[in-house]
Short mmCIF file of C-alpha atoms in Angstrom, two decimals:
data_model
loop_
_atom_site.label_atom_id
_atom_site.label_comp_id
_atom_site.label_asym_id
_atom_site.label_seq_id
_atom_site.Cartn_x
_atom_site.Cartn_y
_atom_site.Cartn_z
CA UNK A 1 0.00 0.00 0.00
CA UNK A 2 1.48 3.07 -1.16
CA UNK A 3 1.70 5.55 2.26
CA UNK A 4 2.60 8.52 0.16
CA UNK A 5 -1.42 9.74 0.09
CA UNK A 6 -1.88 9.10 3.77
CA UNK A 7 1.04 11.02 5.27
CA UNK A 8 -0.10 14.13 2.85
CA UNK A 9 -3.48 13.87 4.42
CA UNK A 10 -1.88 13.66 7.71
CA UNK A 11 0.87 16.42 7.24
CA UNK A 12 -1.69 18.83 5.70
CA UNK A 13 -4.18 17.97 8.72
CA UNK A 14 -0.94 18.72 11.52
CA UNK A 15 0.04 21.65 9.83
CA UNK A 16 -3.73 23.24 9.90
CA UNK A 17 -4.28 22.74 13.07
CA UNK A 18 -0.67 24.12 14.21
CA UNK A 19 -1.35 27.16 12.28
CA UNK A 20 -5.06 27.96 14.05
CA UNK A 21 -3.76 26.79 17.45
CA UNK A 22 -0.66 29.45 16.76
CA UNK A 23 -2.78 32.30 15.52
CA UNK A 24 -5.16 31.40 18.86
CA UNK A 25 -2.42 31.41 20.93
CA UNK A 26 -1.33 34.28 19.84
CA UNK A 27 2.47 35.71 18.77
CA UNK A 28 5.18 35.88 21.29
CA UNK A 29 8.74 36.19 20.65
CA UNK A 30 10.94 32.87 21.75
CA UNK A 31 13.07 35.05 23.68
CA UNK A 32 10.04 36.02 25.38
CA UNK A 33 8.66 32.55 26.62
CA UNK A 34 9.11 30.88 30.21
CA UNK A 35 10.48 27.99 29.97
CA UNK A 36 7.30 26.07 30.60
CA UNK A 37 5.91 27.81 27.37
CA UNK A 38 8.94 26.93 25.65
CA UNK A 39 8.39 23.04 26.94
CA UNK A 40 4.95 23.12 25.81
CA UNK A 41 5.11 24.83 22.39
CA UNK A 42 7.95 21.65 21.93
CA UNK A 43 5.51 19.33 22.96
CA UNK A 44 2.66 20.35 20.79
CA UNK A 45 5.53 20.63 17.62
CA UNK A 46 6.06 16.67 19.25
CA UNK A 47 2.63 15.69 18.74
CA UNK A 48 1.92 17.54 15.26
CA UNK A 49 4.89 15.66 14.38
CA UNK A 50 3.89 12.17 15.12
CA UNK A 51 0.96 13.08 13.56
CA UNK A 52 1.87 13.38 10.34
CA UNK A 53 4.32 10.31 10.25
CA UNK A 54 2.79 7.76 13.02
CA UNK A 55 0.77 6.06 10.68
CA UNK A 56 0.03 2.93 12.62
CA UNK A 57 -2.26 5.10 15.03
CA UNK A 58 -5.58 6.59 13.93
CA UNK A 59 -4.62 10.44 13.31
CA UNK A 60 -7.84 11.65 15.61
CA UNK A 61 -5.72 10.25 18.40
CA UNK A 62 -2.67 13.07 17.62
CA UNK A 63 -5.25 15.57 16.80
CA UNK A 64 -7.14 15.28 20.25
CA UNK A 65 -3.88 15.40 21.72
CA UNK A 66 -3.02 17.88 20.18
CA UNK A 67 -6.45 19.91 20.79
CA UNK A 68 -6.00 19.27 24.93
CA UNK A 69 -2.36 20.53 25.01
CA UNK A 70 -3.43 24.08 22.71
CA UNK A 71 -6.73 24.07 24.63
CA UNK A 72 -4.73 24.04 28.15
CA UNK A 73 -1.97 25.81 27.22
CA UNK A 74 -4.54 28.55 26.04
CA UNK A 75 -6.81 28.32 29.48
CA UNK A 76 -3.40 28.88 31.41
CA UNK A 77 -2.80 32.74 29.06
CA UNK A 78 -6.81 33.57 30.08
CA UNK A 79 -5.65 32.43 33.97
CA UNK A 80 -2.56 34.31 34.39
CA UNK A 81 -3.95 37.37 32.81
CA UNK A 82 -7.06 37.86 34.58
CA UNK A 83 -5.33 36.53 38.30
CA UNK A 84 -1.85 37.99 38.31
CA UNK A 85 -1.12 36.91 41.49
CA UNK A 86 -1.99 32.74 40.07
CA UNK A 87 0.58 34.24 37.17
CA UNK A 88 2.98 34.75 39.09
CA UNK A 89 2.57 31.47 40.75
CA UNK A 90 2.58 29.92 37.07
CA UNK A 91 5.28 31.78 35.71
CA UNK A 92 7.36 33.19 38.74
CA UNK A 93 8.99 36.48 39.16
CA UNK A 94 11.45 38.52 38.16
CA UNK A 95 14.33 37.99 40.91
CA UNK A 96 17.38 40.85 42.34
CA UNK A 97 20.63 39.10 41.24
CA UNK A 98 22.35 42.32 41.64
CA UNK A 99 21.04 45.41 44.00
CA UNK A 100 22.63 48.77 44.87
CA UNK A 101 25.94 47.20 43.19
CA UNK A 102 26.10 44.00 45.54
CA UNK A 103 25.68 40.51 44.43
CA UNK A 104 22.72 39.01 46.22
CA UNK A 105 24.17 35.11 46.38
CA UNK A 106 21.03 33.78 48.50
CA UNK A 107 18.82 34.99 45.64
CA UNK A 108 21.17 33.24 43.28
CA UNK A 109 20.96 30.34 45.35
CA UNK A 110 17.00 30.16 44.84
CA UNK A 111 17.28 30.10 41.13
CA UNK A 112 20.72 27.98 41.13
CA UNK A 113 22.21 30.90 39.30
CA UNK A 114 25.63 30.48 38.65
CA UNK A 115 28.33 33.01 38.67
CA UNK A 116 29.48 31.77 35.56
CA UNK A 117 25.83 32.85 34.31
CA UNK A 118 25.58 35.61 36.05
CA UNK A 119 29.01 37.14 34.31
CA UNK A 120 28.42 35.24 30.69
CA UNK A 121 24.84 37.16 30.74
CA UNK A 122 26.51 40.45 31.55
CA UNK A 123 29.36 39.99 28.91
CA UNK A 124 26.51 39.46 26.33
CA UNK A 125 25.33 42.48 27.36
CA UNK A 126 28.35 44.34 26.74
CA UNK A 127 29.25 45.14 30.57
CA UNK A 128 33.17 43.35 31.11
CA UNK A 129 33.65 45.00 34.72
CA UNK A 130 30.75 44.16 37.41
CA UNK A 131 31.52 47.48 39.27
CA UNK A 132 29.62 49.33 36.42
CA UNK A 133 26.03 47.42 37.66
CA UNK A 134 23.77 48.92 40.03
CA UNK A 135 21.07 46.70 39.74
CA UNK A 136 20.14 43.41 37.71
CA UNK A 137 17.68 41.15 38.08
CA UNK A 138 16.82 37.75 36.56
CA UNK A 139 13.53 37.50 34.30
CA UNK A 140 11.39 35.02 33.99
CA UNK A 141 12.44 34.04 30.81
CA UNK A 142 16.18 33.42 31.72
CA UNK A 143 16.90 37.16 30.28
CA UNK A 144 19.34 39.15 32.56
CA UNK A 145 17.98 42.58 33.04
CA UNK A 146 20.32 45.65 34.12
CA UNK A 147 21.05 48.74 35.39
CA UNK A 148 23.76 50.79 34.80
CA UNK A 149 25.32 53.13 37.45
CA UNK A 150 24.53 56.40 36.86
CA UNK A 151 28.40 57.52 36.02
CA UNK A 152 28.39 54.43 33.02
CA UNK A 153 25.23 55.50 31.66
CA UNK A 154 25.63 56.73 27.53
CA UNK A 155 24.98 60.14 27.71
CA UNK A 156 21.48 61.04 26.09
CA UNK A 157 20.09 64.35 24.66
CA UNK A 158 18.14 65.62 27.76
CA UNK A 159 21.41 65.52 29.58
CA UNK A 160 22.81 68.00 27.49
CA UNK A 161 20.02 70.52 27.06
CA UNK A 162 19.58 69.73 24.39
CA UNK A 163 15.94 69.37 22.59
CA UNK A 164 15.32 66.78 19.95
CA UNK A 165 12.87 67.22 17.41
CA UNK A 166 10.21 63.98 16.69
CA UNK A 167 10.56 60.96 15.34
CA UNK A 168 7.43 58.75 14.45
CA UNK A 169 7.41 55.97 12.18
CA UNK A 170 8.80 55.95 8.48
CA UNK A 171 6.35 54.58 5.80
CA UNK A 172 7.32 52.55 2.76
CA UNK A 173 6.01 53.96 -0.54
CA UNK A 174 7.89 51.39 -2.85
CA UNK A 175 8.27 47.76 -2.04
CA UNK A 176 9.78 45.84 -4.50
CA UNK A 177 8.85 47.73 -7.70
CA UNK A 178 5.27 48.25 -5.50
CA UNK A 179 3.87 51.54 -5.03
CA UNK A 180 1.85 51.62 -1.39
CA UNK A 181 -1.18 54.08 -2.06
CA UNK A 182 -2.12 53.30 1.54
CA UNK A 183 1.30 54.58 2.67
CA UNK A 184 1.09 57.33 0.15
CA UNK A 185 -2.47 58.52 1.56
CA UNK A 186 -1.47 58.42 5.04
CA UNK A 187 1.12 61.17 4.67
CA UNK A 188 -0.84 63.09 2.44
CA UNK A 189 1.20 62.50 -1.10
CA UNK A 190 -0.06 60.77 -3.92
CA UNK A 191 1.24 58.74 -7.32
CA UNK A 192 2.21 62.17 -8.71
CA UNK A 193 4.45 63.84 -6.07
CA UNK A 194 6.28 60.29 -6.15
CA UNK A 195 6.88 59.83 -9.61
CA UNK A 196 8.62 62.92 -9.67
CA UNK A 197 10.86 62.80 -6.49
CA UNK A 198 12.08 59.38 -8.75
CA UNK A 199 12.70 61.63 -11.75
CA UNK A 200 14.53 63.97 -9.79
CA UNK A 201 17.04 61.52 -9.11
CA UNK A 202 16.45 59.98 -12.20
CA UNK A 203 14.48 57.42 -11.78
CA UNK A 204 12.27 57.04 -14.79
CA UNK A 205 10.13 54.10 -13.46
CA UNK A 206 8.33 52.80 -10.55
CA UNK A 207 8.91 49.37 -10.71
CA UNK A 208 12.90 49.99 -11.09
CA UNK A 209 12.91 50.84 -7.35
CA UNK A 210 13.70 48.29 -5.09
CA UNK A 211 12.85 50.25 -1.53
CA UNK A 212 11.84 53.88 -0.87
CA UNK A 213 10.69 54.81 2.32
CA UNK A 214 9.89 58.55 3.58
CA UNK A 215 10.80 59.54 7.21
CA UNK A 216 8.87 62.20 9.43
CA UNK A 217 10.74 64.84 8.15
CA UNK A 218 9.79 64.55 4.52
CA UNK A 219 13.20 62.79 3.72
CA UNK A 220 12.53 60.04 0.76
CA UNK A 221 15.27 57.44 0.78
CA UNK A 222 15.20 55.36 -2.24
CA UNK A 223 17.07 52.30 -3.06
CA UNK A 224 16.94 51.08 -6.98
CA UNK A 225 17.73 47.69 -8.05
CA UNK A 226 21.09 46.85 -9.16
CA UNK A 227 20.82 46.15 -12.86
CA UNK A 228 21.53 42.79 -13.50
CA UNK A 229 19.94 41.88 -10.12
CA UNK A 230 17.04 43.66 -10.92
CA UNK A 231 16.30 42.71 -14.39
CA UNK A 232 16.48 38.71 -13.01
CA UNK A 233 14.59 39.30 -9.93
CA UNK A 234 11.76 41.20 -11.61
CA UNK A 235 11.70 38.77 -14.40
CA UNK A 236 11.18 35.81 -12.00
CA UNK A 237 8.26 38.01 -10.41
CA UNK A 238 6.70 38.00 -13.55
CA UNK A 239 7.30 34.46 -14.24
CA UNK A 240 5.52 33.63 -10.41
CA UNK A 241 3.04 36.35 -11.31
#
């Protein structure tokens, strides 16, 4: 019996479901995950996985497996947000490792927090002398938060006296050979304003841009394609198109 139809129909099954439990879940960064979420989105991968390929067992086996976990795993988000205190309890807290410059080894102790970690964490960080820390503390996600004495701080703007005018959000008008009319509307330009800003830097065509993007100040950066990269790339578009 050929198994080639039956792990399609399995695979495509897995990978649905992984998809709507992900977009139900919703979107968190890996760096951002306990490591309880980080064990459960491995298990549920686990599961999707034998899914697709166990083909002695009946697939609605995996799948309700696979249902409890995202089910569960989604109950425990709606628990810890509405009862922080039960989050905190789920997740922990964010722990001193460092306060007012000293090294708090008891809280260390608790978390079996090396000093090792503790100095490979603050080398990733940049920091090479301890002395410079004034506080750090230990997140729940294994991420080393810090503080910097005042006297290592960079030196910002408002230190200075000296005002800083704003900066919002740039908007792309030209995507690969795209023109964004949405983008164009929002900051109050439209096809014809653009198509000359190209020919001012002569740019004859719209689709012979690669990027341009306009900042809050009215400054259009534009980025064309490199000729021989451009002519392939486009022509592949056009053959996918």
């Amino acid at each position: 019996m050929d198994e080639t139809p039956v792990v399609i129909y399995r695979s495509t099954m897995a990978f649905l479901s992984m998809f709507l439990y992900a977009r139900v879940l919703g979107k968190q960064q890996v760096s951002q995950l306990t490591f309880f979420e980080y064990a459960t989105g491995i298990t549920i991968g686990s599961i999707a996985a034998s899914m697709s390929v166990d083909i002695a067992s009946q697939p609605l086996t995996h799948w309700l497996g696979l249902s409890v976990w995202a089910l569960l795993t989604f109950v425990l988000q709606v628990v810890t947000v509405k009862s922080p205190k039960l989050g905190r309890i789920i997740s922990g807290k964010p722990v001193m490792i460092i306060q007012n410059g000293k090294v708090l080894e008891k809280n260390m102790a608790v978390l079996r927090y090396r000093i090792e970690d503790l100095l490979t964490q603050l080398r990733e960080l940049g920091i090479f002398d301890i002395n410079q820390v004034e506080n750090a503390i230990a997140e729940t996600n294994g991420k080393l938060s810090i503080q910097l004495k005042s006297q290592f701080r960079p030196v910002t703007p408002r230190d200075l006296g000296i005002s800083t005018p704003y900066e919002g959000l740039s908007h792309e008008l030209i995507v690969e050979g795209n023109q964004d009319c949405v983008e164009l509307n929002k900051v109050g330009l439209d096809t014809r304003w653009l198509e000359k800003a190209l020919h001012d830097q002569g740019i004859g065509d719209i689709q012979e841009v690669f990027l341009a993007v306009i900042n809050t100040e009215g400054k259009l950066f534009i980025s064309p394609y490199e000729s021989n990269a451009g002519d392939a790339y486009k022509q592949q578009k056009e053959q996918i198109d």
